[in-house]
mmCIF file of C-alpha atoms and ligand atoms in Angstrom:
data_model
loop_
_atom_site.group_PDB
_atom_site.id
_atom_site.type_symbol
_atom_site.label_atom_id
_atom_site.label_comp_id
_atom_site.label_asym_id
_atom_site.label_seq_id
_atom_site.Cartn_x
_atom_site.Cartn_y
_atom_site.Cartn_z
ATOM 1 C CA MET A 1 0.190 0.082 -0.219
ATOM 2 C CA LYS A 2 2.936 1.928 0.705
ATOM 3 C CA VAL A 3 4.819 1.325 -2.040
ATOM 4 C CA ARG A 4 1.646 2.266 -4.628
ATOM 5 C CA LEU A 5 1.562 5.759 -2.495
ATOM 6 C CA ILE A 6 4.754 6.517 -3.190
ATOM 7 C CA VAL A 7 4.148 5.544 -6.801
ATOM 8 C CA LEU A 8 0.840 7.736 -7.181
ATOM 9 C CA VAL A 9 2.837 10.299 -5.652
ATOM 10 C CA ALA A 10 5.592 10.310 -8.034
ATOM 11 C CA VAL A 11 3.529 10.363 -11.161
ATOM 12 C CA LEU A 12 1.834 13.123 -9.964
ATOM 13 C CA VAL A 13 4.570 15.460 -9.304
ATOM 14 C CA SER A 14 6.178 14.105 -12.625
ATOM 15 C CA ALA A 15 2.865 14.883 -14.887
ATOM 16 C CA TRP A 16 2.553 17.978 -12.809
ATOM 17 C CA SER A 17 6.216 19.258 -13.553
ATOM 18 C CA GLY A 18 5.390 17.886 -17.472
ATOM 19 C CA VAL A 19 2.835 20.258 -17.657
ATOM 20 C CA ALA A 20 4.782 23.556 -15.860
ATOM 21 C CA ASN A 21 8.095 23.071 -18.363
ATOM 22 C CA ALA A 22 5.033 23.174 -20.525
ATOM 23 C CA GLN A 23 3.613 26.379 -19.643
ATOM 24 C CA SER A 24 6.693 28.038 -18.688
ATOM 25 C CA LYS A 25 8.436 29.944 -21.420
ATOM 26 C CA LEU A 26 12.204 29.163 -21.699
ATOM 27 C CA ASN A 27 14.683 31.499 -19.823
ATOM 28 C CA VAL A 28 17.213 32.896 -22.841
ATOM 29 C CA ILE A 29 19.894 35.069 -21.935
ATOM 30 C CA ALA A 30 22.296 35.884 -24.359
ATOM 31 C CA THR A 31 25.608 37.728 -23.432
ATOM 32 C CA THR A 32 24.692 40.686 -26.616
ATOM 33 C CA GLU A 33 22.372 42.574 -27.938
ATOM 34 C CA ASP A 34 22.952 40.494 -31.222
ATOM 35 C CA LEU A 35 22.203 37.372 -29.924
ATOM 36 C CA ALA A 36 19.472 38.355 -27.787
ATOM 37 C CA SER A 37 17.407 40.501 -31.218
ATOM 38 C CA ILE A 38 18.472 36.525 -32.642
ATOM 39 C CA ALA A 39 17.129 34.588 -30.122
ATOM 40 C CA ARG A 40 13.675 37.144 -29.803
ATOM 41 C CA GLU A 41 12.962 36.164 -33.903
ATOM 42 C CA VAL A 42 12.812 32.383 -33.439
ATOM 43 C CA GLY A 43 12.095 32.498 -29.866
ATOM 44 C CA GLY A 44 8.318 34.498 -30.511
ATOM 45 C CA ASP A 45 5.962 34.080 -26.631
ATOM 46 C CA ARG A 46 7.443 30.809 -26.077
ATOM 47 C CA VAL A 47 11.082 32.598 -24.862
ATOM 48 C CA THR A 48 11.858 35.072 -22.694
ATOM 49 C CA VAL A 49 15.623 37.087 -24.229
ATOM 50 C CA GLU A 50 17.485 39.587 -22.093
ATOM 51 C CA ALA A 51 21.015 40.263 -23.219
ATOM 52 C CA ILE A 52 23.543 41.347 -20.172
ATOM 53 C CA ALA A 53 26.237 44.081 -22.084
ATOM 54 C CA ARG A 54 24.479 46.736 -23.678
ATOM 55 C CA GLY A 55 25.062 47.530 -27.583
ATOM 56 C CA TYR A 56 26.612 50.546 -26.779
ATOM 57 C CA GLN A 57 29.888 49.079 -24.219
ATOM 58 C CA ASP A 58 32.104 46.899 -25.516
ATOM 59 C CA PRO A 59 31.628 43.749 -25.808
ATOM 60 C CA HIS A 60 35.678 42.896 -24.900
ATOM 61 C CA PHE A 61 35.009 44.935 -21.889
ATOM 62 C CA VAL A 62 32.122 44.904 -19.815
ATOM 63 C CA GLU A 63 31.773 45.594 -16.064
ATOM 64 C CA ALA A 64 30.641 42.507 -14.028
ATOM 65 C CA LYS A 65 27.662 43.283 -12.264
ATOM 66 C CA PRO A 66 25.599 41.156 -9.179
ATOM 67 C CA SER A 67 22.623 41.701 -11.168
ATOM 68 C CA PHE A 68 24.442 39.588 -14.084
ATOM 69 C CA ILE A 69 24.213 36.312 -11.853
ATOM 70 C CA LEU A 70 21.058 36.545 -10.835
ATOM 71 C CA LYS A 71 20.295 36.376 -14.573
ATOM 72 C CA LEU A 72 22.218 33.898 -15.164
ATOM 73 C CA GLN A 73 21.705 31.966 -12.440
ATOM 74 C CA LYS A 74 17.767 31.291 -13.816
ATOM 75 C CA ALA A 75 18.681 30.485 -16.731
ATOM 76 C CA ASP A 76 17.769 28.127 -18.927
ATOM 77 C CA LEU A 77 19.687 28.707 -21.498
ATOM 78 C CA LEU A 78 22.998 31.325 -21.997
ATOM 79 C CA ILE A 79 24.106 32.163 -25.774
ATOM 80 C CA VAL A 80 27.211 33.170 -26.115
ATOM 81 C CA VAL A 81 29.457 35.167 -28.773
ATOM 82 C CA GLY A 82 32.357 32.792 -28.132
ATOM 83 C CA ALA A 83 35.723 33.079 -29.531
ATOM 84 C CA ASP A 84 36.979 34.786 -26.847
ATOM 85 C CA LEU A 85 34.926 37.461 -26.803
ATOM 86 C CA GLU A 86 33.878 37.069 -23.939
ATOM 87 C CA ILE A 87 36.427 35.923 -22.053
ATOM 88 C CA GLY A 88 37.796 39.117 -19.361
ATOM 89 C CA TRP A 89 34.181 39.413 -18.183
ATOM 90 C CA LEU A 90 31.848 36.091 -18.428
ATOM 91 C CA PRO A 91 33.445 33.397 -16.807
ATOM 92 C CA PRO A 92 33.720 34.256 -13.263
ATOM 93 C CA LEU A 93 29.796 34.747 -13.639
ATOM 94 C CA VAL A 94 28.913 32.015 -15.313
ATOM 95 C CA GLN A 95 30.891 30.050 -11.981
ATOM 96 C CA GLN A 96 29.489 32.277 -9.914
ATOM 97 C CA SER A 97 26.003 31.725 -10.820
ATOM 98 C CA ARG A 98 26.163 27.737 -9.993
ATOM 99 C CA ASN A 99 23.406 27.669 -12.454
ATOM 100 C CA GLY A 100 24.782 24.222 -13.833
ATOM 101 C CA ARG A 101 21.795 23.755 -16.803
ATOM 102 C CA ILE A 102 24.644 27.145 -18.558
ATOM 103 C CA GLN A 103 28.257 25.343 -17.515
ATOM 104 C CA PRO A 104 30.285 25.290 -20.685
ATOM 105 C CA GLY A 105 29.549 21.988 -22.409
ATOM 106 C CA ALA A 106 26.219 21.800 -19.920
ATOM 107 C CA GLU A 107 22.970 21.820 -22.586
ATOM 108 C CA GLY A 108 21.852 24.942 -21.953
ATOM 109 C CA TYR A 109 25.216 26.303 -23.003
ATOM 110 C CA LEU A 110 24.665 27.475 -26.968
ATOM 111 C CA ASP A 111 28.116 28.900 -28.182
ATOM 112 C CA ALA A 112 27.134 30.693 -31.589
ATOM 113 C CA SER A 113 30.578 30.648 -32.840
ATOM 114 C CA ARG A 114 30.727 27.456 -33.970
ATOM 115 C CA GLY A 115 28.573 27.214 -36.848
ATOM 116 C CA VAL A 116 29.224 30.694 -37.839
ATOM 117 C CA GLN A 117 31.826 31.870 -40.976
ATOM 118 C CA LEU A 118 35.333 33.484 -38.753
ATOM 119 C CA LEU A 119 37.581 35.563 -40.558
ATOM 120 C CA GLU A 120 41.151 35.965 -39.680
ATOM 121 C CA LEU A 121 41.239 32.771 -38.259
ATOM 122 C CA PRO A 122 44.788 32.937 -36.607
ATOM 123 C CA THR A 123 47.396 30.667 -38.361
ATOM 124 C CA GLY A 124 50.111 29.906 -36.520
ATOM 125 C CA GLN A 125 50.564 30.086 -32.735
ATOM 126 C CA ILE A 126 47.325 30.757 -30.716
ATOM 127 C CA THR A 127 48.461 33.347 -28.430
ATOM 128 C CA ARG A 128 46.450 36.745 -26.950
ATOM 129 C CA ALA A 129 50.562 38.405 -26.389
ATOM 130 C CA MET A 130 50.499 41.731 -26.701
ATOM 131 C CA GLY A 131 47.130 42.086 -25.966
ATOM 132 C CA ASP A 132 45.459 40.678 -28.397
ATOM 133 C CA VAL A 133 42.109 40.444 -28.470
ATOM 134 C CA HIS A 134 40.687 38.428 -30.815
ATOM 135 C CA PRO A 135 42.968 35.424 -30.597
ATOM 136 C CA LEU A 136 40.626 33.215 -32.140
ATOM 137 C CA GLY A 137 39.331 35.036 -35.127
ATOM 138 C CA ASN A 138 37.604 37.848 -35.157
ATOM 139 C CA PRO A 139 34.603 37.528 -33.356
ATOM 140 C CA HIS A 140 32.783 39.900 -34.737
ATOM 141 C CA TYR A 141 30.817 37.706 -37.065
ATOM 142 C CA TRP A 142 27.069 38.638 -36.921
ATOM 143 C CA MET A 143 28.600 41.837 -38.959
ATOM 144 C CA ASP A 144 27.375 39.744 -41.366
ATOM 145 C CA PRO A 145 23.314 38.735 -42.430
ATOM 146 C CA GLU A 146 24.631 35.236 -43.941
ATOM 147 C CA ASN A 147 25.820 35.191 -40.414
ATOM 148 C CA GLY A 148 22.644 35.671 -38.787
ATOM 149 C CA LYS A 149 20.862 32.921 -40.188
ATOM 150 C CA ARG A 150 23.189 31.019 -39.068
ATOM 151 C CA ILE A 151 23.542 32.117 -35.859
ATOM 152 C CA ALA A 152 18.971 31.675 -35.978
ATOM 153 C CA LYS A 153 19.467 27.562 -36.756
ATOM 154 C CA GLU A 154 21.926 27.026 -33.754
ATOM 155 C CA VAL A 155 19.787 28.878 -31.548
ATOM 156 C CA ALA A 156 17.051 27.214 -32.996
ATOM 157 C CA ASP A 157 18.423 23.858 -32.238
ATOM 158 C CA ALA A 158 19.067 24.496 -28.754
ATOM 159 C CA PHE A 159 15.485 25.016 -27.982
ATOM 160 C CA ASP A 160 14.296 21.775 -30.028
ATOM 161 C CA ARG A 161 16.382 20.443 -27.542
ATOM 162 C CA LEU A 162 15.421 22.080 -24.902
ATOM 163 C CA ARG A 163 11.637 22.297 -25.653
ATOM 164 C CA PRO A 164 11.250 19.195 -28.267
ATOM 165 C CA GLY A 165 7.065 19.795 -27.966
ATOM 166 C CA ASP A 166 7.695 23.517 -29.602
ATOM 167 C CA ARG A 167 10.340 22.316 -32.198
ATOM 168 C CA ALA A 168 7.374 22.733 -35.161
ATOM 169 C CA TYR A 169 7.086 26.319 -33.309
ATOM 170 C CA PHE A 170 10.239 27.319 -33.543
ATOM 171 C CA ASP A 171 11.525 25.958 -36.376
ATOM 172 C CA GLN A 172 8.601 27.498 -38.919
ATOM 173 C CA ARG A 173 10.154 31.029 -37.120
ATOM 174 C CA VAL A 174 13.691 30.035 -38.268
ATOM 175 C CA SER A 175 12.470 29.687 -41.456
ATOM 176 C CA ASP A 176 10.389 33.163 -41.222
ATOM 177 C CA PHE A 177 13.435 34.701 -40.137
ATOM 178 C CA THR A 178 16.168 33.111 -42.907
ATOM 179 C CA MET A 179 13.345 34.283 -45.321
ATOM 180 C CA ARG A 180 13.140 37.379 -44.691
ATOM 181 C CA ILE A 181 16.912 38.410 -44.328
ATOM 182 C CA ASP A 182 17.130 36.854 -48.048
ATOM 183 C CA GLY A 183 14.832 39.951 -48.855
ATOM 184 C CA ALA A 184 16.469 42.278 -46.730
ATOM 185 C CA GLU A 185 20.525 41.232 -47.766
ATOM 186 C CA LYS A 186 19.005 41.546 -51.349
ATOM 187 C CA ARG A 187 17.732 45.126 -50.580
ATOM 188 C CA TRP A 188 21.051 45.804 -48.247
ATOM 189 C CA LEU A 189 23.646 44.527 -51.239
ATOM 190 C CA ALA A 190 21.952 46.616 -53.907
ATOM 191 C CA THR A 191 22.014 49.807 -52.214
ATOM 192 C CA MET A 192 26.228 49.309 -51.266
ATOM 193 C CA ALA A 193 26.656 47.722 -55.298
ATOM 194 C CA PRO A 194 27.747 51.748 -56.095
ATOM 195 C CA PHE A 195 30.262 51.517 -53.493
ATOM 196 C CA LYS A 196 32.082 48.548 -54.174
ATOM 197 C CA GLY A 197 35.769 48.715 -53.488
ATOM 198 C CA THR A 198 35.190 52.047 -51.276
ATOM 199 C CA LYS A 199 38.791 51.602 -49.108
ATOM 200 C CA VAL A 200 37.892 52.723 -45.517
ATOM 201 C CA VAL A 201 39.114 53.001 -42.313
ATOM 202 C CA THR A 202 38.067 51.644 -38.776
ATOM 203 C CA TYR A 203 39.227 51.781 -34.822
ATOM 204 C CA HIS A 204 38.324 48.232 -34.351
ATOM 205 C CA ARG A 205 38.709 45.255 -35.938
ATOM 206 C CA SER A 206 35.101 44.746 -35.655
ATOM 207 C CA PHE A 207 33.633 45.248 -39.359
ATOM 208 C CA PRO A 208 35.491 42.770 -41.122
ATOM 209 C CA ASN A 209 32.673 40.829 -41.729
ATOM 210 C CA PHE A 210 30.298 43.724 -42.745
ATOM 211 C CA ALA A 211 33.087 44.597 -45.375
ATOM 212 C CA GLU A 212 33.647 41.587 -47.158
ATOM 213 C CA ARG A 213 29.571 40.919 -47.588
ATOM 214 C CA PHE A 214 28.641 44.330 -48.224
ATOM 215 C CA GLY A 215 32.406 45.010 -50.911
ATOM 216 C CA LEU A 216 34.671 47.410 -48.367
ATOM 217 C CA GLU A 217 37.826 47.634 -48.567
ATOM 218 C CA ILE A 218 39.609 48.080 -44.981
ATOM 219 C CA ILE A 219 42.911 49.684 -45.603
ATOM 220 C CA GLY A 220 43.646 50.131 -41.750
ATOM 221 C CA TYR A 221 43.284 50.466 -37.895
ATOM 222 C CA VAL A 222 43.084 52.979 -35.831
ATOM 223 C CA GLU A 223 44.219 50.238 -33.030
ATOM 224 C CA PRO A 224 47.928 49.158 -33.519
ATOM 225 C CA ARG A 225 46.363 45.632 -32.851
ATOM 226 C CA PRO A 226 42.777 44.506 -31.478
ATOM 227 C CA GLY A 227 42.613 46.220 -27.449
ATOM 228 C CA ILE A 228 45.297 47.783 -27.746
ATOM 229 C CA PRO A 229 45.161 51.914 -28.068
ATOM 230 C CA PRO A 230 46.666 53.871 -30.572
ATOM 231 C CA THR A 231 49.690 55.172 -30.438
ATOM 232 C CA PRO A 232 51.635 58.093 -32.113
ATOM 233 C CA GLN A 233 53.326 56.282 -34.369
ATOM 234 C CA HIS A 234 50.853 54.315 -35.624
ATOM 235 C CA THR A 235 48.602 57.180 -36.007
ATOM 236 C CA LEU A 236 51.350 58.799 -38.145
ATOM 237 C CA ASP A 237 51.854 55.797 -40.188
ATOM 238 C CA LEU A 238 48.276 55.491 -40.184
ATOM 239 C CA ILE A 239 47.638 59.226 -41.680
ATOM 240 C CA ASN A 240 50.707 58.547 -44.436
ATOM 241 C CA GLU A 241 48.461 55.243 -45.889
ATOM 242 C CA MET A 242 45.751 57.117 -45.743
ATOM 243 C CA LYS A 243 46.902 59.881 -48.107
ATOM 244 C CA ARG A 244 48.318 57.669 -50.163
ATOM 245 C CA GLN A 245 45.284 55.788 -51.115
ATOM 246 C CA ASN A 246 43.121 58.507 -50.350
ATOM 247 C CA VAL A 247 40.823 57.062 -47.912
ATOM 248 C CA LYS A 248 37.858 59.381 -46.699
ATOM 249 C CA ILE A 249 36.153 57.168 -44.635
ATOM 250 C CA VAL A 250 36.551 56.392 -40.853
ATOM 251 C CA LEU A 251 34.274 54.495 -38.585
ATOM 252 C CA VAL A 252 34.233 54.150 -35.044
ATOM 253 C CA GLU A 253 32.590 52.623 -32.810
ATOM 254 C CA PRO A 254 30.064 54.331 -30.531
ATOM 255 C CA TYR A 255 32.582 53.414 -27.479
ATOM 256 C CA PHE A 256 35.671 54.548 -27.923
ATOM 257 C CA ASP A 257 37.229 57.603 -27.665
ATOM 258 C CA LEU A 258 36.220 59.980 -30.996
ATOM 259 C CA LYS A 259 39.717 62.255 -29.507
ATOM 260 C CA THR A 260 42.729 59.961 -32.275
ATOM 261 C CA PRO A 261 39.938 59.628 -34.832
ATOM 262 C CA THR A 262 39.080 63.320 -35.619
ATOM 263 C CA ALA A 263 42.508 64.045 -35.873
ATOM 264 C CA ILE A 264 42.805 61.145 -38.474
ATOM 265 C CA GLY A 265 40.061 63.136 -39.846
ATOM 266 C CA ARG A 266 41.409 66.764 -39.854
ATOM 267 C CA GLU A 267 45.105 64.872 -41.819
ATOM 268 C CA THR A 268 43.984 63.515 -44.726
ATOM 269 C CA GLY A 269 40.347 65.248 -45.087
ATOM 270 C CA ALA A 270 38.860 61.876 -43.903
ATOM 271 C CA GLN A 271 34.668 61.781 -42.831
ATOM 272 C CA VAL A 272 35.001 60.578 -38.868
ATOM 273 C CA LEU A 273 31.304 57.669 -39.200
ATOM 274 C CA VAL A 274 30.217 56.913 -36.180
ATOM 275 C CA MET A 275 28.651 53.548 -36.657
ATOM 276 C CA PRO A 276 27.132 50.844 -34.502
ATOM 277 C CA PRO A 277 28.676 47.241 -34.340
ATOM 278 C CA SER A 278 26.004 46.049 -32.184
ATOM 279 C CA VAL A 279 22.032 46.088 -31.728
ATOM 280 C CA GLY A 280 22.008 48.539 -29.207
ATOM 281 C CA GLY A 281 24.054 51.182 -30.098
ATOM 282 C CA VAL A 282 22.398 53.662 -31.550
ATOM 283 C CA LYS A 283 19.130 54.620 -30.495
ATOM 284 C CA GLU A 284 18.193 53.623 -33.878
ATOM 285 C CA THR A 285 19.284 49.869 -34.528
ATOM 286 C CA SER A 286 16.782 48.288 -31.734
ATOM 287 C CA ASP A 287 17.068 45.662 -33.927
ATOM 288 C CA TYR A 288 19.352 42.770 -35.869
ATOM 289 C CA PHE A 289 17.703 44.149 -39.086
ATOM 290 C CA ALA A 290 17.407 47.879 -38.151
ATOM 291 C CA LEU A 291 21.299 47.613 -37.471
ATOM 292 C CA PHE A 292 21.984 47.150 -41.140
ATOM 293 C CA ASP A 293 19.393 49.298 -42.027
ATOM 294 C CA TYR A 294 21.384 52.243 -39.965
ATOM 295 C CA ASN A 295 24.687 51.314 -41.262
ATOM 296 C CA ILE A 296 24.454 51.487 -45.200
ATOM 297 C CA LYS A 297 22.237 54.556 -44.843
ATOM 298 C CA LEU A 298 24.879 56.083 -42.834
ATOM 299 C CA LEU A 299 27.504 55.182 -45.725
ATOM 300 C CA VAL A 300 25.566 55.660 -48.634
ATOM 301 C CA ASP A 301 24.454 59.359 -47.143
ATOM 302 C CA ALA A 302 28.105 59.750 -46.183
ATOM 303 C CA LEU A 303 29.198 57.996 -49.701
ATOM 304 C CA LYS A 304 26.840 60.206 -51.998
ATOM 305 C CA LYS A 305 28.487 63.693 -50.376
HETATM 306 ZN ZN1 ZN B 401 37.093 42.795 -31.132
#
């Protein structure tokens, strides 16, 4: 009798938790607003999504806050950019959350860099020597909408694993997102086509994927190495190279000081544009589509001058 009662209780509890699971939304934390935007596209009303870093912050250097640990404690899924982008701030937060579901290697940990096209892959020994913050290749890969589609597919696969009952819903949403990106990308490519081969300089190496997709040629960087602030000698060399190649555009991410770029613009006659590499970088870039809409308009308006 006692055994039967225990079995009955066990059956009831598991049935109840099954119902609760089916009804509760998947709690998703993404390290950046770009990943969060794509996760919202795929997850619709079956998920809640929050980002940790804001789009106007340098994603390499985010100040860790106790509130981040609280978010991570409740997460069912953590989506990271990977390729060491968050290496300087995320690992201790994940560890301190003591949430087994989202530890690296667990089912609720998704490293989005695994399924995308990475540029600037290291050829020799992998090293962070001299402070280079891109030791595993360029981690700003979401700036190509083709990678946006790949990220969405990875996110959908993770949602399917964690909520198999909602598989059809997520699969439909990822197809819809892919179709809308394809449509938008045609429009973006057509808008940029007349400016193919335009030479630019960027502050940090945030835009190689964007440049490759949309036909810009990046000839130099304000930073001597990724993550290393400008030096007078490097700036002088860059100015000379820009003059030699007649470069008239400098792109600066919103979180960098404009002093050096402004001086470069003064010396070379180049326009200095603040170009956000992330959703939320400026108020107009409210989602993944708006990020490209805004940046392409910014560039084309400048190039038409
Ligand atoms: Zn970087």
